[in-house]
Tab-separated table of C-alpha atoms in Angstrom:
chain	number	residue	atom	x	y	z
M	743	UNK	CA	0.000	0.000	0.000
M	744	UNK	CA	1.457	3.664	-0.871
M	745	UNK	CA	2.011	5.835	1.963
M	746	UNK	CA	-0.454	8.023	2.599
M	747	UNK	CA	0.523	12.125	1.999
M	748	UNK	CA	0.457	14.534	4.772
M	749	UNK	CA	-2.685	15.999	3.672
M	750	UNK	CA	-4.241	12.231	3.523
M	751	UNK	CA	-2.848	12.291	7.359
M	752	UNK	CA	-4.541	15.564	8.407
M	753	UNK	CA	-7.897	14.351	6.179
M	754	UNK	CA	-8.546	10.893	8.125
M	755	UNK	CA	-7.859	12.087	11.764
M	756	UNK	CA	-9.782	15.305	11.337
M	757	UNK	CA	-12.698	13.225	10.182
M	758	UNK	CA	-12.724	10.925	13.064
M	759	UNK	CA	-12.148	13.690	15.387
M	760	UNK	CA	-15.246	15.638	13.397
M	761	UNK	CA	-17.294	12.053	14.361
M	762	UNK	CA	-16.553	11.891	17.943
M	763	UNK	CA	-17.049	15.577	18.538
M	764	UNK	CA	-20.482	15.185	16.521
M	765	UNK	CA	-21.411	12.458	19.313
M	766	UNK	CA	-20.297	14.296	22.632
M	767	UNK	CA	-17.044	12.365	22.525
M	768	UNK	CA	-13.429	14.130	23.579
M	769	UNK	CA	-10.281	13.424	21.526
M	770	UNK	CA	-9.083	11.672	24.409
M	771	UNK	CA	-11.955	9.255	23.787
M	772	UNK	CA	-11.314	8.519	20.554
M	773	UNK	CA	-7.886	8.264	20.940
M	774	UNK	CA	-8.288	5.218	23.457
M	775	UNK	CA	-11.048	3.661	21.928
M	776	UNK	CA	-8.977	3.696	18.507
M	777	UNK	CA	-6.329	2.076	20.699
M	778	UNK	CA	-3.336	5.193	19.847
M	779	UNK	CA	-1.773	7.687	22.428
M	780	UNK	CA	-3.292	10.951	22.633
M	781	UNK	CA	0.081	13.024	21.356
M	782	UNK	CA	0.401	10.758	18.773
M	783	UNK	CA	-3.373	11.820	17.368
M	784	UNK	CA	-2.536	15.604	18.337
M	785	UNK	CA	1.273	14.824	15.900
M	786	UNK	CA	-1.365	13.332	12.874
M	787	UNK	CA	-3.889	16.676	13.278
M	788	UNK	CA	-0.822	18.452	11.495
M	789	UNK	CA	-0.057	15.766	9.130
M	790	UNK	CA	2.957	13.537	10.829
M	791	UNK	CA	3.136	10.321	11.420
M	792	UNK	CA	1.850	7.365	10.187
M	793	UNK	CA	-1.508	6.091	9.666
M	794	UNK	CA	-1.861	1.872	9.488
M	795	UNK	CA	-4.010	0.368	7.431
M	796	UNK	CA	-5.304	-1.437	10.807
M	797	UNK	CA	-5.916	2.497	12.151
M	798	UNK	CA	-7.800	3.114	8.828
M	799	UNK	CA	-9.869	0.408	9.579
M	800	UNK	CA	-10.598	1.302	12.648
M	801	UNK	CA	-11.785	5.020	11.779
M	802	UNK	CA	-14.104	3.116	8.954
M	803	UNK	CA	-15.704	1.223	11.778
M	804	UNK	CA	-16.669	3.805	14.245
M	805	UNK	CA	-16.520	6.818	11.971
M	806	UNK	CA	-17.196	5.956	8.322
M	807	UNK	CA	-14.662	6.546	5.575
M	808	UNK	CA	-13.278	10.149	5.015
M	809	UNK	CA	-15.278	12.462	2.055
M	810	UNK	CA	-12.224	13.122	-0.661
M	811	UNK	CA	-13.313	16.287	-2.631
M	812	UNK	CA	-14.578	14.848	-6.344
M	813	UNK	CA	-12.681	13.212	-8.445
M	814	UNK	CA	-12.175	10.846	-11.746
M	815	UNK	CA	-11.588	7.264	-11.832
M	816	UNK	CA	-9.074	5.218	-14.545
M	817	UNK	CA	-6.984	2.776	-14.048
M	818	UNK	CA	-3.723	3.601	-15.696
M	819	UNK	CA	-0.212	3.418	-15.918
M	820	UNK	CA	1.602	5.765	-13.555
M	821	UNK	CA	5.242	6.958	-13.564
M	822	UNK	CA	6.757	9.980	-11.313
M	823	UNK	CA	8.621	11.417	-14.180
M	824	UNK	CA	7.743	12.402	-18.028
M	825	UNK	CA	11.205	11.645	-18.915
M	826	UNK	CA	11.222	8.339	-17.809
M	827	UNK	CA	7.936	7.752	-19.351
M	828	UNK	CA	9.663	8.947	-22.977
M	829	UNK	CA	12.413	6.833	-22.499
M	830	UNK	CA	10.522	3.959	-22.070
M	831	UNK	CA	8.020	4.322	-24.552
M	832	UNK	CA	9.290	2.531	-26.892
M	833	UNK	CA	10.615	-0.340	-25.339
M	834	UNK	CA	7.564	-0.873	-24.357
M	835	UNK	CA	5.702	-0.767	-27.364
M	836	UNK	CA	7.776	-3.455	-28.588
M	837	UNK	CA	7.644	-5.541	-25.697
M	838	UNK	CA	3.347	-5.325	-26.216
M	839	UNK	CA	4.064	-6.322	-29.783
M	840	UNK	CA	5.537	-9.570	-28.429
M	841	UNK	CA	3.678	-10.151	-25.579
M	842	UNK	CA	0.505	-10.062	-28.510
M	843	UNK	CA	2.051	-12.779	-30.497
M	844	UNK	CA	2.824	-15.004	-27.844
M	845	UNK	CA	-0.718	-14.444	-26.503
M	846	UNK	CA	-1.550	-15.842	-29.796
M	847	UNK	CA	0.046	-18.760	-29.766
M	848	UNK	CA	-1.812	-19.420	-26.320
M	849	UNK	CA	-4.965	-19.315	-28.112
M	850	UNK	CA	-5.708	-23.076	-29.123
M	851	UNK	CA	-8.633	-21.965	-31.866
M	852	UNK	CA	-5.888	-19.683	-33.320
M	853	UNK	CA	-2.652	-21.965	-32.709
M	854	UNK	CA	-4.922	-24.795	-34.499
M	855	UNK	CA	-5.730	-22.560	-36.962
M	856	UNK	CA	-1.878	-21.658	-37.847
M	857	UNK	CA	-0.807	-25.432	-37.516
M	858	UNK	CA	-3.752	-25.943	-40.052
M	859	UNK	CA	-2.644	-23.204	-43.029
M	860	UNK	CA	0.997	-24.448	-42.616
M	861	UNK	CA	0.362	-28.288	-42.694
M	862	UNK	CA	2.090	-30.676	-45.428
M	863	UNK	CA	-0.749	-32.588	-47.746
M	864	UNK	CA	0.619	-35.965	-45.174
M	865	UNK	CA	0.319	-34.619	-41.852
M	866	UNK	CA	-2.955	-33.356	-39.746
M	867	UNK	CA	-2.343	-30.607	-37.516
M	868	UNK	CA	-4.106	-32.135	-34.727
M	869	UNK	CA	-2.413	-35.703	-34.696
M	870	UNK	CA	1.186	-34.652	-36.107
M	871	UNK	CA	1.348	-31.622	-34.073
M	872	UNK	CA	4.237	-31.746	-32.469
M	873	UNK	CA	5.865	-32.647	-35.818
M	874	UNK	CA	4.365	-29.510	-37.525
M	875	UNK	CA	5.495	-27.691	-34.206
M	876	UNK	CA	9.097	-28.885	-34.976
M	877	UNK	CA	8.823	-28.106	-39.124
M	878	UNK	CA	8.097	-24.639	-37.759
M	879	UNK	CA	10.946	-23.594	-35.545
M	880	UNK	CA	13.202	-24.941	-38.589
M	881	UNK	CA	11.259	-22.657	-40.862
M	882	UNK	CA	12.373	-19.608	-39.038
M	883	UNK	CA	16.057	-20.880	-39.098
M	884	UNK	CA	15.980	-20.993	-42.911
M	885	UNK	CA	17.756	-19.239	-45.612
M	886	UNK	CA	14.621	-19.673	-48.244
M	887	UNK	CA	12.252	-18.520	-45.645
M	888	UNK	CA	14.568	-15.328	-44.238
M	889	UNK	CA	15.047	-14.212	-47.565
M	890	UNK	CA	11.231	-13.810	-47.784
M	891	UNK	CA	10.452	-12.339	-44.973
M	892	UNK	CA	13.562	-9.513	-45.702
M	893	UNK	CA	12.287	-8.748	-49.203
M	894	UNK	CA	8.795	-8.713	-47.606
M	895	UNK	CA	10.447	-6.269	-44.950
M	896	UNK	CA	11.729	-3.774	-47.853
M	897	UNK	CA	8.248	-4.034	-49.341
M	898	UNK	CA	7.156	-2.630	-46.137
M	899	UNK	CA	9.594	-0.436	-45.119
M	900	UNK	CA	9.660	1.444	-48.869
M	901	UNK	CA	5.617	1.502	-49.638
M	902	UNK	CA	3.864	4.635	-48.687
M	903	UNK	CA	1.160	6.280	-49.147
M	904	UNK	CA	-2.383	4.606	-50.823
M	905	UNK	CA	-0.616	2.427	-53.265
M	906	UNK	CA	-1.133	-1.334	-52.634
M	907	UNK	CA	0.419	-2.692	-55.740
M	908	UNK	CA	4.108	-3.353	-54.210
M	909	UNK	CA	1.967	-5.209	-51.156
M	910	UNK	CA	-0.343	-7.269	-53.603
M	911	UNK	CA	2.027	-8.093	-56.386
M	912	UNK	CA	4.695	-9.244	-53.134
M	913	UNK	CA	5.986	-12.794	-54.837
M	914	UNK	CA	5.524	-14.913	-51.270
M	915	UNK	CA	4.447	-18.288	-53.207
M	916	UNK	CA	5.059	-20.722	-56.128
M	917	UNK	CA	2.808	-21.983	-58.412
M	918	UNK	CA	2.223	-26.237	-57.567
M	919	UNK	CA	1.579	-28.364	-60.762
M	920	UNK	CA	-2.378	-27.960	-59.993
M	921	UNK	CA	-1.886	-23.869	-60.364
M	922	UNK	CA	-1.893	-23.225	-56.681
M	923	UNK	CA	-0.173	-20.374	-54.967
M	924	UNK	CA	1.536	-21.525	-52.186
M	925	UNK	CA	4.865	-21.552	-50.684
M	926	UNK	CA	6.362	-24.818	-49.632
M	927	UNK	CA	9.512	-24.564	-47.503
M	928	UNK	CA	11.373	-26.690	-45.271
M	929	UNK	CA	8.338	-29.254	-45.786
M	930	UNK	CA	5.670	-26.854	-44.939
M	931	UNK	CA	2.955	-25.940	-47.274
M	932	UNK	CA	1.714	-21.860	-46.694
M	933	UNK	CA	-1.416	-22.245	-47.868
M	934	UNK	CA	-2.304	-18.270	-48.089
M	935	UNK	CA	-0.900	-14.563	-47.994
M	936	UNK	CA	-2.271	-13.537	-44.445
M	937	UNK	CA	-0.750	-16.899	-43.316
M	938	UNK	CA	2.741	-15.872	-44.838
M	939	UNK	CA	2.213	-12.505	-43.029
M	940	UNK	CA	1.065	-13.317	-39.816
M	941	UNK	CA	4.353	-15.923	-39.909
M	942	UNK	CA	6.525	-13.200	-40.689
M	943	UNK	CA	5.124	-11.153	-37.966
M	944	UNK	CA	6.272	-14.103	-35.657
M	945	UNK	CA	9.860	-13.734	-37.230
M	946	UNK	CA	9.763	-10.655	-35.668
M	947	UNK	CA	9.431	-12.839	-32.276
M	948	UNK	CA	12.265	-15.275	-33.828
M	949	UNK	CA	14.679	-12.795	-34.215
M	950	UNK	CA	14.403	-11.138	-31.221
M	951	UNK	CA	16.155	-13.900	-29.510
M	952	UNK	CA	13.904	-14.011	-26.616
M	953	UNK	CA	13.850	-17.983	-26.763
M	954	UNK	CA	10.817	-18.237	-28.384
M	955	UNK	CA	9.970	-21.568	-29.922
M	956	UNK	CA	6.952	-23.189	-30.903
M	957	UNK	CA	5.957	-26.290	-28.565
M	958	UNK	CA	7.919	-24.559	-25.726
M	959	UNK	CA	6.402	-23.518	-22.192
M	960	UNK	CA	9.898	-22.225	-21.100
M	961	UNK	CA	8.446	-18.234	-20.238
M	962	UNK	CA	10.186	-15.865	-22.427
M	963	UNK	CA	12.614	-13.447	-21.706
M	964	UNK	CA	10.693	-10.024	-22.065
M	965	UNK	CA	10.236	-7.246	-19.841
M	966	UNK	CA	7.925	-7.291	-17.374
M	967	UNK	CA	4.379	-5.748	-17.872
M	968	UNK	CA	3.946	-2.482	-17.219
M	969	UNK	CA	0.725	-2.727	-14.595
M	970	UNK	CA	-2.305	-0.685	-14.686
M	971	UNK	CA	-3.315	0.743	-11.266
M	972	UNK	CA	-6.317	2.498	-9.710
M	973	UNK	CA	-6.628	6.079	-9.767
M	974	UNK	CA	-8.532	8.635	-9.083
M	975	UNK	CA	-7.782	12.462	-10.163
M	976	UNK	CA	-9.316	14.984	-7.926
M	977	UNK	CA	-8.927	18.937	-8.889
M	978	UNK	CA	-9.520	20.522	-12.029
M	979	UNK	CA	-8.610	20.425	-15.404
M	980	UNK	CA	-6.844	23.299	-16.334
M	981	UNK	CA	-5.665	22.102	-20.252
M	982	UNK	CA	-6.267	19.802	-23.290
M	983	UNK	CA	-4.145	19.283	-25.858
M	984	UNK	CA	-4.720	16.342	-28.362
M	985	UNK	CA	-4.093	15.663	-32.145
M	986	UNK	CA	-5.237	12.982	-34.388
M	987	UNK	CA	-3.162	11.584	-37.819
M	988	UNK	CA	-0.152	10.712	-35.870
M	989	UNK	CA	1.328	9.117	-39.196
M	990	UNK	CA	4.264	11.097	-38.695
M	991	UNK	CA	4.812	11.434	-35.216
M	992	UNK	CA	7.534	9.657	-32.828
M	993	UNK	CA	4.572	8.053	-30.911
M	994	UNK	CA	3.895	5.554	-33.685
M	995	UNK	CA	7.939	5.193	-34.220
M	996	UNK	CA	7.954	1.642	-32.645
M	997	UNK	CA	5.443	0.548	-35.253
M	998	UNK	CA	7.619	2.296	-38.005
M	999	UNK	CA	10.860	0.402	-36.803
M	1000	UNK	CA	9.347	-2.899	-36.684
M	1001	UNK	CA	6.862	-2.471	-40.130
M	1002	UNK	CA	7.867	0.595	-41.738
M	1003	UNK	CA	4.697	2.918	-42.758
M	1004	UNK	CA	2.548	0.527	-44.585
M	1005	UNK	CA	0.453	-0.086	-41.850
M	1006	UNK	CA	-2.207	-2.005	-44.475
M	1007	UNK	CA	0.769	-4.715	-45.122
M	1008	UNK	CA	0.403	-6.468	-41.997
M	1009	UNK	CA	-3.574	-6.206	-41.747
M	1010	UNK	CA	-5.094	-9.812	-42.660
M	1011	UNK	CA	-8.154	-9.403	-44.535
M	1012	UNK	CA	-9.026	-13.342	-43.068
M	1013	UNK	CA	-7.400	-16.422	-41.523
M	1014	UNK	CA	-8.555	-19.430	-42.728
M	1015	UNK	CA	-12.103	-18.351	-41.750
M	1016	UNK	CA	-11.214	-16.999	-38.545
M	1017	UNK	CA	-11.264	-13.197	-38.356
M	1018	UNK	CA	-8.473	-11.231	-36.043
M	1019	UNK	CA	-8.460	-7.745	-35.031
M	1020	UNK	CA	-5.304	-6.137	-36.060
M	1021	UNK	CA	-5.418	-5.169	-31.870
M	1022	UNK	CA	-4.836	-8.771	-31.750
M	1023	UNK	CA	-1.317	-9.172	-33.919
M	1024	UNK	CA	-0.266	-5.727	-34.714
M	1025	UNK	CA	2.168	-2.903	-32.631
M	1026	UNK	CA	0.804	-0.625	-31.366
M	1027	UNK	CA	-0.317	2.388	-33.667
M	1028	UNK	CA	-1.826	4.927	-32.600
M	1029	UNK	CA	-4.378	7.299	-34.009
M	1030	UNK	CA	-4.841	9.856	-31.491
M	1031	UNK	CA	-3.719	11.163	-28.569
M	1032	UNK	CA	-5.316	13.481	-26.087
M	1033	UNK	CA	-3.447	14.883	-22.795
M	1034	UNK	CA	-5.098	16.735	-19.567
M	1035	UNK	CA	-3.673	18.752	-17.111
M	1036	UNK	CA	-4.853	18.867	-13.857
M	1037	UNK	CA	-4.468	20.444	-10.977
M	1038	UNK	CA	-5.563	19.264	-8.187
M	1039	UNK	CA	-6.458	20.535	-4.100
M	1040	UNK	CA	-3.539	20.267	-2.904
M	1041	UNK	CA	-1.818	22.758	-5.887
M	1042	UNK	CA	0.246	19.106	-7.688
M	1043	UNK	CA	-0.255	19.218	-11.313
M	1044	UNK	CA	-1.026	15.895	-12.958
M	1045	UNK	CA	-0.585	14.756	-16.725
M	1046	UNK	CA	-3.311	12.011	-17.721
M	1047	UNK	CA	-2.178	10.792	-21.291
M	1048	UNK	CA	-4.974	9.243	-23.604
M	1049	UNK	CA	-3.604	6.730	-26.308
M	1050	UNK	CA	-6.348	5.141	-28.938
M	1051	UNK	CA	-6.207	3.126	-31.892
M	1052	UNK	CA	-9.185	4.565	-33.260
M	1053	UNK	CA	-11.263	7.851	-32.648
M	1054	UNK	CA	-11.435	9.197	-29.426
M	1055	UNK	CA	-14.917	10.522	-28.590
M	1056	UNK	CA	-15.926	13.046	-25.856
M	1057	UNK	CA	-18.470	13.289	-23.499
M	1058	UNK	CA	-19.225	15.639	-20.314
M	1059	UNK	CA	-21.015	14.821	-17.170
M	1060	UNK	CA	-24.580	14.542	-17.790
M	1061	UNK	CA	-25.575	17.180	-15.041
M	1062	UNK	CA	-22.725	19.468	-16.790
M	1063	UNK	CA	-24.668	22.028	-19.819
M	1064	UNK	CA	-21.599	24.428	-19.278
M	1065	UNK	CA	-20.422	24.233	-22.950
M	1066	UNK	CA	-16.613	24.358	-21.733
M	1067	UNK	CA	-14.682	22.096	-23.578
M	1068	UNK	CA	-12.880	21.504	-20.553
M	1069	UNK	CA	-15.336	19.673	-18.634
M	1070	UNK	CA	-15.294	17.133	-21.285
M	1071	UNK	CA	-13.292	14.155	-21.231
M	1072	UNK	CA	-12.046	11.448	-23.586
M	1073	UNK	CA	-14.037	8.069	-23.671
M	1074	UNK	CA	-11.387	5.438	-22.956
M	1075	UNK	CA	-12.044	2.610	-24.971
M	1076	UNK	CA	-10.515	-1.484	-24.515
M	1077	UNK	CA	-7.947	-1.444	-26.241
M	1078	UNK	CA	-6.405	2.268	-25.058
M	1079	UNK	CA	-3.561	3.092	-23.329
M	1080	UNK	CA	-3.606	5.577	-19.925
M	1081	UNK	CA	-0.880	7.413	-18.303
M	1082	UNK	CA	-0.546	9.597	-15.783
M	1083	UNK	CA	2.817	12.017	-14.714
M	1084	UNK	CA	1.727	12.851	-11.501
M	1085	UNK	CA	3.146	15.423	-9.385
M	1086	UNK	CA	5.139	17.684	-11.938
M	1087	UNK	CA	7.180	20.448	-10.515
M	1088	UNK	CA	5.351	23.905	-10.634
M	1089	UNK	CA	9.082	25.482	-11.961
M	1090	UNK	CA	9.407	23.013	-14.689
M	1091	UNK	CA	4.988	22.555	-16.080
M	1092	UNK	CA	5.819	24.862	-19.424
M	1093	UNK	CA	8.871	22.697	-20.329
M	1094	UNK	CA	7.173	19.656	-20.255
M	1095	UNK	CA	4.270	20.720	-21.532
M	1096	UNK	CA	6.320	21.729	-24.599
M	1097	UNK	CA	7.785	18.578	-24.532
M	1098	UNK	CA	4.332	17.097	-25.077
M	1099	UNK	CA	3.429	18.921	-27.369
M	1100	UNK	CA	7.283	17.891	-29.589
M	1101	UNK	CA	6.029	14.230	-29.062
M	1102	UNK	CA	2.247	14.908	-30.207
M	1103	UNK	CA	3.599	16.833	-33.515
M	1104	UNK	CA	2.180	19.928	-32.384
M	1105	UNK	CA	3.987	23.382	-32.759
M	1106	UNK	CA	4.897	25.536	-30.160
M	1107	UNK	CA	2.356	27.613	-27.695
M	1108	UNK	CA	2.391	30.644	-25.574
M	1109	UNK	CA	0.335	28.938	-23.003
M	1110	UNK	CA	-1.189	32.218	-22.480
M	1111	UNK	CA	-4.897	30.357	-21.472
M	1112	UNK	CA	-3.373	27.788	-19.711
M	1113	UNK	CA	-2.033	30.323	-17.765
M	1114	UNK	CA	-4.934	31.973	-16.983
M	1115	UNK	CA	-6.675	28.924	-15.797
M	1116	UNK	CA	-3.708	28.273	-13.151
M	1117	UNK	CA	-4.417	32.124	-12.259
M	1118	UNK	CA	-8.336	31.502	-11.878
M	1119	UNK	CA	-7.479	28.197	-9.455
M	1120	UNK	CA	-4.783	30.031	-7.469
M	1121	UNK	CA	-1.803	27.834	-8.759
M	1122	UNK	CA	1.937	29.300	-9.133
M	1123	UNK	CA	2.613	31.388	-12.872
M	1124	UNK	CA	6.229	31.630	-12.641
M	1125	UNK	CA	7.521	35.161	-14.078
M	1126	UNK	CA	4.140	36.993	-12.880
M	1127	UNK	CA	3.513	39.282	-10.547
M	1128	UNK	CA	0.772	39.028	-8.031
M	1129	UNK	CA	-0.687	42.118	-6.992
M	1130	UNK	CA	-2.288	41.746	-3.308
């Protein structure tokens, strides 16, 4: 459990003490009946000490649970510092890429499925599996098969804009004597083009050398997830900034580095009947990203970051017919990404805001309304003057 802040501190003790006041009861009362020395409870009025999570408890029990001011509930990813969350980005991108495939192969409809649209005319994927399994982690060792995969690679990484030709006229098969395409290598017959793609996506996983093999339960070596926690943002929202098309933005560069910009050359129209969402195979990439600013009671300014593959839509509070377009928030679907930079130094907000704004594509601001809005809530405007 994180450590409660001073002002949690002050919050819980002046509750209880609120209570027992409310019911005739002396602070020396509640102090023994919550089982804690009376100069320890005067020490937590102003914020020291420690409360336990058995003391917490006991405050629920006689005296209900504390009333936070109102706030906003996500579960997201939270780091301290921007810069770390930059740095990391991309790693982790990559390492959600993998962690996608490997789900995959997890997946028995889909694993039987890929067994299936890779299986020789003699074997059945079901009762020769584990010599298909075998065939397979041979495939990805092989010259033929490599020097697909890297042609298919250039194809990718050199096709831009709306032009599918270089992605439909891609030579990935043979002709058989019947007049089939299909590719057979290293005894494996690829029956299709989405299953040659959706292979070479998991050459991606090959060449990684994270010990992947097919047929093997030994865990991989990736980085560990990066987990989602409970939040919830009290305060205000002093600033949006957001941007859709992020085509040529660094937020989609992990995409670029492991596809290239032809986003449509790894998107499988259908596998052998059964139908993926590119959420389900593909890196991450983006379509638009939205960032708030808040700042909240206790004068700590927050970053929430909004990351969706698709449109982000907006809604306000239903009681809320303000019209300002900063009481209205960005519906978070399942498949988007949240992150919040909490607690960013006062002295340092316009830099990183402008750092923000470099990583969403977006050109540089005054901030002269943000700037207001940290005026009208009472926050810190470095270089102004106050006049009392």
């Amino acid at each position: 459990m994180e450590q409660l802040t001073k002002h949690d501190t002050t919050l819980w003790v002046n509750h209880a003490i609120t209570y027992f006041k409310s019911i005739g009861k002396t602070q020396k009362d509640m102090a023994k009946l919550l089982g804690i020395e009376e100069s320890r409870l005067s020490e937590m009025k102003g914020g020291s000490g420690l409360i336990s999570q058995n003391l917490m408890a006991k405050i629920v029990e006689y005296c209900g649970a504390p009333r936070r001011n109102p706030g906003r509930y996500e579960e997201v990813e939270l780091y301290n510092d921007l810069q770390h969350f930059f740095d990391n980005f991309k790693s982790i991108s990559v390492n959600r890429f993998y962690r996608k495939l490997q789900k995959l192969i997890k997946n028995d409809d889909i694993y039987s499925q890929l067994l299936d649209a890779v299986s020789p005319h003699e074997l059945h994927y079901k009762a020769d599996k584990e010599t298909i399994e075998a065939m397979l982690n041979e495939l990805f060792i092989s010259e033929e098969f490599l020097d697909k995969c890297e042609k298919y690679s250039k194809v990718l990484l050199t096709t831009v804009g709306y032009d599918e030709r270089p992605i439909e006229d891609f030579q990935w098969c043979n002709i058989d004597e019947a007049g089939c395409r299909i590719l057979s290598i290293a005894g494996l017959i690829i029956k299709d083009f989405d299953s040659f793609r959706l292979l070479y996506l998991f050459s991606k996983l090959f060449s990684a050398n994270l010990g992947f093999k097919f047929c093997n339960d030994t865990p991989l070596n990736l980085q560990p997830e990066v987990p989602s926690e409970p939040v919830i943002l009290t305060g205000k929202c002093i600033l949006i900034m957001k941007r859709g098309s992020l085509e040529s933005t660094i937020i989609n560069s992990a995409f670029f580095d492991l596809i290239g910009k032809k986003k449509s050359g790894i998107q499988l129209s259908e596998y052998r009947g059964l139908k993926l969402k590119s959420e389900q195979y593909m890196p991450d990439y983006w379509q638009e990203v939205r960032c708030e600013l808040y700042l909240s009671d206790n004068m700590n300014y927050h970053f929430l970051i909004h990351l969706s593959p698709t449109y982000i839509g907006e809604s306000a509070d239903i009681d809320d017919d303000s019209g300002n377009p900063l009481k209205w928030r960005g519906d978070v679907g399942p498949d988007d990404r949240l992150i919040i930079i909490r607690n960013v130094n006062s002295l340092s907000l316009y830099q990183k805001i402008e750092e923000i704004r470099k990583w969403f594509g977006l050109p540089d601001d005054s901030l002269f309304e943000l700037k207001q809005e940290i005026a009208k809530a009472g926050g810190y405007v470095p270089g102004a003057r106050v006049l009392l």
